Amino acid sequence: MTIQPAVLLLSGPNLNLLGTREPSVYGTGTLDDHVAAATAAAAAHGLALRHLQSNRESDLIDAIHSARGTTAAIVINPGAFTHTSWAIHDALAAYDGIVVELHLSNPDSREPWRRTSVVAPVATGTISGFGAHGYVLAIDAVAARLS
Ligand code: DQA
Protein backbone atom coordinates (compact mmCIF):
# COMPACT_ATOMS: atom_id res chain seq x y z
CA MET A 1 0.00 0.00 0.00
CA THR A 2 1.32 3.47 -0.91
CA ILE A 3 0.72 6.23 1.61
CA GLN A 4 0.04 9.56 -0.13
CA PRO A 5 1.86 12.58 1.32
CA ALA A 6 -0.76 14.87 2.81
CA VAL A 7 -1.33 18.61 2.48
CA LEU A 8 -3.39 20.58 4.99
CA LEU A 9 -5.16 23.59 3.48
CA LEU A 10 -6.18 26.10 6.16
CA SER A 11 -8.56 29.00 5.58
CA GLY A 12 -8.87 31.73 8.18
CA PRO A 13 -11.60 34.15 9.19
CA ASN A 14 -14.20 35.48 6.74
CA LEU A 15 -13.01 33.23 3.92
CA ASN A 16 -16.26 31.26 4.31
CA LEU A 17 -17.90 34.33 2.77
CA LEU A 18 -15.90 34.19 -0.47
CA GLY A 19 -18.10 34.59 -3.52
CA THR A 20 -20.12 37.38 -1.94
CA ARG A 21 -17.46 39.08 0.21
CA GLU A 22 -15.95 42.11 -1.57
CA PRO A 23 -15.97 40.36 -4.98
CA SER A 24 -14.05 43.27 -6.54
CA VAL A 25 -11.12 42.36 -4.25
CA TYR A 26 -11.48 38.60 -3.78
CA GLY A 27 -13.34 37.52 -6.94
CA THR A 28 -16.61 35.65 -7.29
CA GLY A 29 -15.31 32.13 -6.66
CA THR A 30 -16.47 30.47 -3.46
CA LEU A 31 -14.22 28.78 -0.94
CA ASP A 32 -15.67 25.44 -2.12
CA ASP A 33 -14.52 26.31 -5.66
CA HIS A 34 -10.97 27.03 -4.41
CA VAL A 35 -10.84 23.86 -2.31
CA ALA A 36 -12.03 21.81 -5.29
CA ALA A 37 -9.30 23.32 -7.51
CA ALA A 38 -6.64 22.69 -4.84
CA THR A 39 -7.88 19.12 -4.29
CA ALA A 40 -7.73 18.37 -8.03
CA ALA A 41 -4.23 19.90 -8.31
CA ALA A 42 -3.09 17.87 -5.30
CA ALA A 43 -4.52 14.63 -6.73
CA ALA A 44 -2.69 15.29 -10.01
CA HIS A 45 0.55 15.34 -7.99
CA GLY A 46 -0.40 12.25 -5.96
CA LEU A 47 -1.05 14.33 -2.83
CA ALA A 48 -4.00 13.95 -0.48
CA LEU A 49 -5.56 17.24 0.66
CA ARG A 50 -7.53 18.03 3.79
CA HIS A 51 -9.19 21.41 4.31
CA LEU A 52 -10.32 23.33 7.37
CA GLN A 53 -11.88 26.78 7.47
CA SER A 54 -12.39 28.50 10.79
CA ASN A 55 -13.10 31.98 12.05
CA ARG A 56 -11.40 31.03 15.33
CA GLU A 57 -7.66 31.36 15.84
CA SER A 58 -7.62 28.40 18.26
CA ASP A 59 -9.06 25.99 15.66
CA LEU A 60 -6.32 26.95 13.20
CA ILE A 61 -3.63 26.54 15.86
CA ASP A 62 -4.97 23.11 16.88
CA ALA A 63 -4.97 22.01 13.23
CA ILE A 64 -1.35 23.15 12.81
CA HIS A 65 -0.41 21.16 15.92
CA SER A 66 -2.09 18.02 14.55
CA ALA A 67 -0.17 18.39 11.30
CA ARG A 68 3.14 17.97 13.16
CA GLY A 69 4.71 14.65 12.14
CA THR A 70 1.71 13.63 10.01
CA THR A 71 1.44 16.12 7.16
CA ALA A 72 4.03 17.06 4.54
CA ALA A 73 2.86 20.62 3.94
CA ILE A 74 0.48 23.32 5.14
CA VAL A 75 -1.01 25.84 2.72
CA ILE A 76 -2.55 28.61 4.77
CA ASN A 77 -4.59 31.65 3.90
CA PRO A 78 -4.78 33.13 7.38
CA GLY A 79 -7.12 35.99 6.37
CA ALA A 80 -6.68 38.95 8.68
CA PHE A 81 -4.80 36.76 11.19
CA THR A 82 -1.92 37.20 8.72
CA HIS A 83 -1.35 40.66 10.13
CA THR A 84 -1.95 40.03 13.83
CA SER A 85 -1.53 36.45 14.99
CA TRP A 86 1.76 35.78 16.68
CA ALA A 87 0.07 32.63 18.03
CA ILE A 88 -0.29 31.26 14.48
CA HIS A 89 3.29 32.38 13.80
CA ASP A 90 4.50 30.36 16.81
CA ALA A 91 2.43 27.28 15.87
CA LEU A 92 3.89 27.32 12.35
CA ALA A 93 7.40 27.82 13.76
CA ALA A 94 6.91 24.55 15.68
CA TYR A 95 5.80 22.71 12.50
CA ASP A 96 8.54 20.94 10.56
CA GLY A 97 7.02 20.67 7.04
CA ILE A 98 6.61 23.03 4.08
CA VAL A 99 4.49 26.14 4.73
CA VAL A 100 2.94 28.15 1.90
CA GLU A 101 1.31 31.46 2.85
CA LEU A 102 -1.47 32.15 0.36
CA HIS A 103 -3.57 35.23 -0.39
CA LEU A 104 -6.12 35.87 -3.11
CA SER A 105 -5.34 39.59 -3.16
CA ASN A 106 -1.94 41.23 -2.96
CA PRO A 107 -1.92 42.64 0.58
CA ASP A 108 1.19 44.72 -0.20
CA SER A 109 -0.81 46.78 -2.71
CA ARG A 110 -3.62 47.54 -0.24
CA GLU A 111 -3.94 49.39 3.09
CA PRO A 112 -0.66 49.96 4.97
CA TRP A 113 -1.72 47.68 7.87
CA ARG A 114 -1.92 44.74 5.45
CA ARG A 115 1.74 45.15 4.52
CA THR A 116 2.91 43.39 7.66
CA SER A 117 2.63 39.59 7.68
CA VAL A 118 3.59 37.84 10.90
CA VAL A 119 3.23 34.52 9.03
CA ALA A 120 5.77 35.31 6.28
CA PRO A 121 8.84 34.85 8.52
CA VAL A 122 7.86 31.21 9.19
CA ALA A 123 6.63 30.40 5.67
CA THR A 124 8.69 28.55 3.09
CA GLY A 125 7.22 31.02 0.58
CA THR A 126 4.25 33.24 -0.15
CA ILE A 127 1.84 33.34 -3.10
CA SER A 128 -0.37 36.42 -3.31
CA GLY A 129 -2.28 38.48 -5.83
CA PHE A 130 -3.18 35.73 -8.33
CA GLY A 131 -6.76 35.26 -7.15
CA ALA A 132 -8.22 31.76 -7.45
CA HIS A 133 -5.22 30.56 -9.45
CA GLY A 134 -3.12 30.98 -6.31
CA TYR A 135 -4.61 27.79 -4.87
CA VAL A 136 -3.24 25.74 -7.78
CA LEU A 137 0.08 27.61 -7.70
CA ALA A 138 0.42 26.82 -3.98
CA ILE A 139 -0.14 23.09 -4.52
CA ASP A 140 2.27 23.07 -7.47
CA ALA A 141 4.87 24.77 -5.24
CA VAL A 142 4.39 22.11 -2.55
CA ALA A 143 4.72 19.29 -5.11
CA ALA A 144 7.90 20.85 -6.55
CA ARG A 145 9.41 21.12 -3.05
CA LEU A 146 8.53 17.52 -2.23
CA SER A 147 9.96 16.05 -5.43
C1 DQA B 1 -6.48 37.81 2.39
C2 DQA B 1 -5.84 39.19 2.61
C3 DQA B 1 -6.01 39.64 4.06
O1 DQA B 1 -5.44 40.92 4.24
C4 DQA B 1 -7.49 39.73 4.41
O2 DQA B 1 -7.65 40.08 5.75
C5 DQA B 1 -8.23 38.50 4.07
C6 DQA B 1 -7.94 37.81 2.81
C7 DQA B 1 -6.42 37.40 0.90
O3 DQA B 1 -6.65 36.22 0.62
O4 DQA B 1 -6.21 38.24 0.03
O5 DQA B 1 -9.15 38.10 4.78
O6 DQA B 1 -5.77 36.85 3.13
Coordinates of C-alpha atoms and ligand atoms in Angstrom, one line a residue, residues 13-15 21 26 77-80 82-83 102-107 110 113-114, ligand 1:
P13 CA -11.6 34.2 9.2
N14 CA -14.2 35.5 6.7
L15 CA -13.0 33.2 3.9
R21 CA -17.5 39.1 0.2
Y26 CA -11.5 38.6 -3.8
N77 CA -4.6 31.7 3.9
P78 CA -4.8 33.1 7.4
G79 CA -7.1 36.0 6.4
A80 CA -6.7 39.0 8.7
T82 CA -1.9 37.2 8.7
H83 CA -1.3 40.7 10.1
L102 CA -1.5 32.1 0.4
H103 CA -3.6 35.2 -0.4
L104 CA -6.1 35.9 -3.1
S105 CA -5.3 39.6 -3.2
N106 CA -1.9 41.2 -3.0
P107 CA -1.9 42.6 0.6
R110 CA -3.6 47.5 -0.2
W113 CA -1.7 47.7 7.9
R114 CA -1.9 44.7 5.5
Ligands
DQA1 C1 -6.5 37.8 2.4 C2 -5.8 39.2 2.6 C3 -6.0 39.6 4.1 O1 -5.4 40.9 4.2 C4 -7.5 39.7 4.4 O2 -7.7 40.1 5.8 C5 -8.2 38.5 4.1 C6 -7.9 37.8 2.8 C7 -6.4 37.4 0.9 O3 -6.7 36.2 0.6 O4 -6.2 38.2 0.0 O5 -9.1 38.1 4.8 O6 -5.8 36.9 3.1

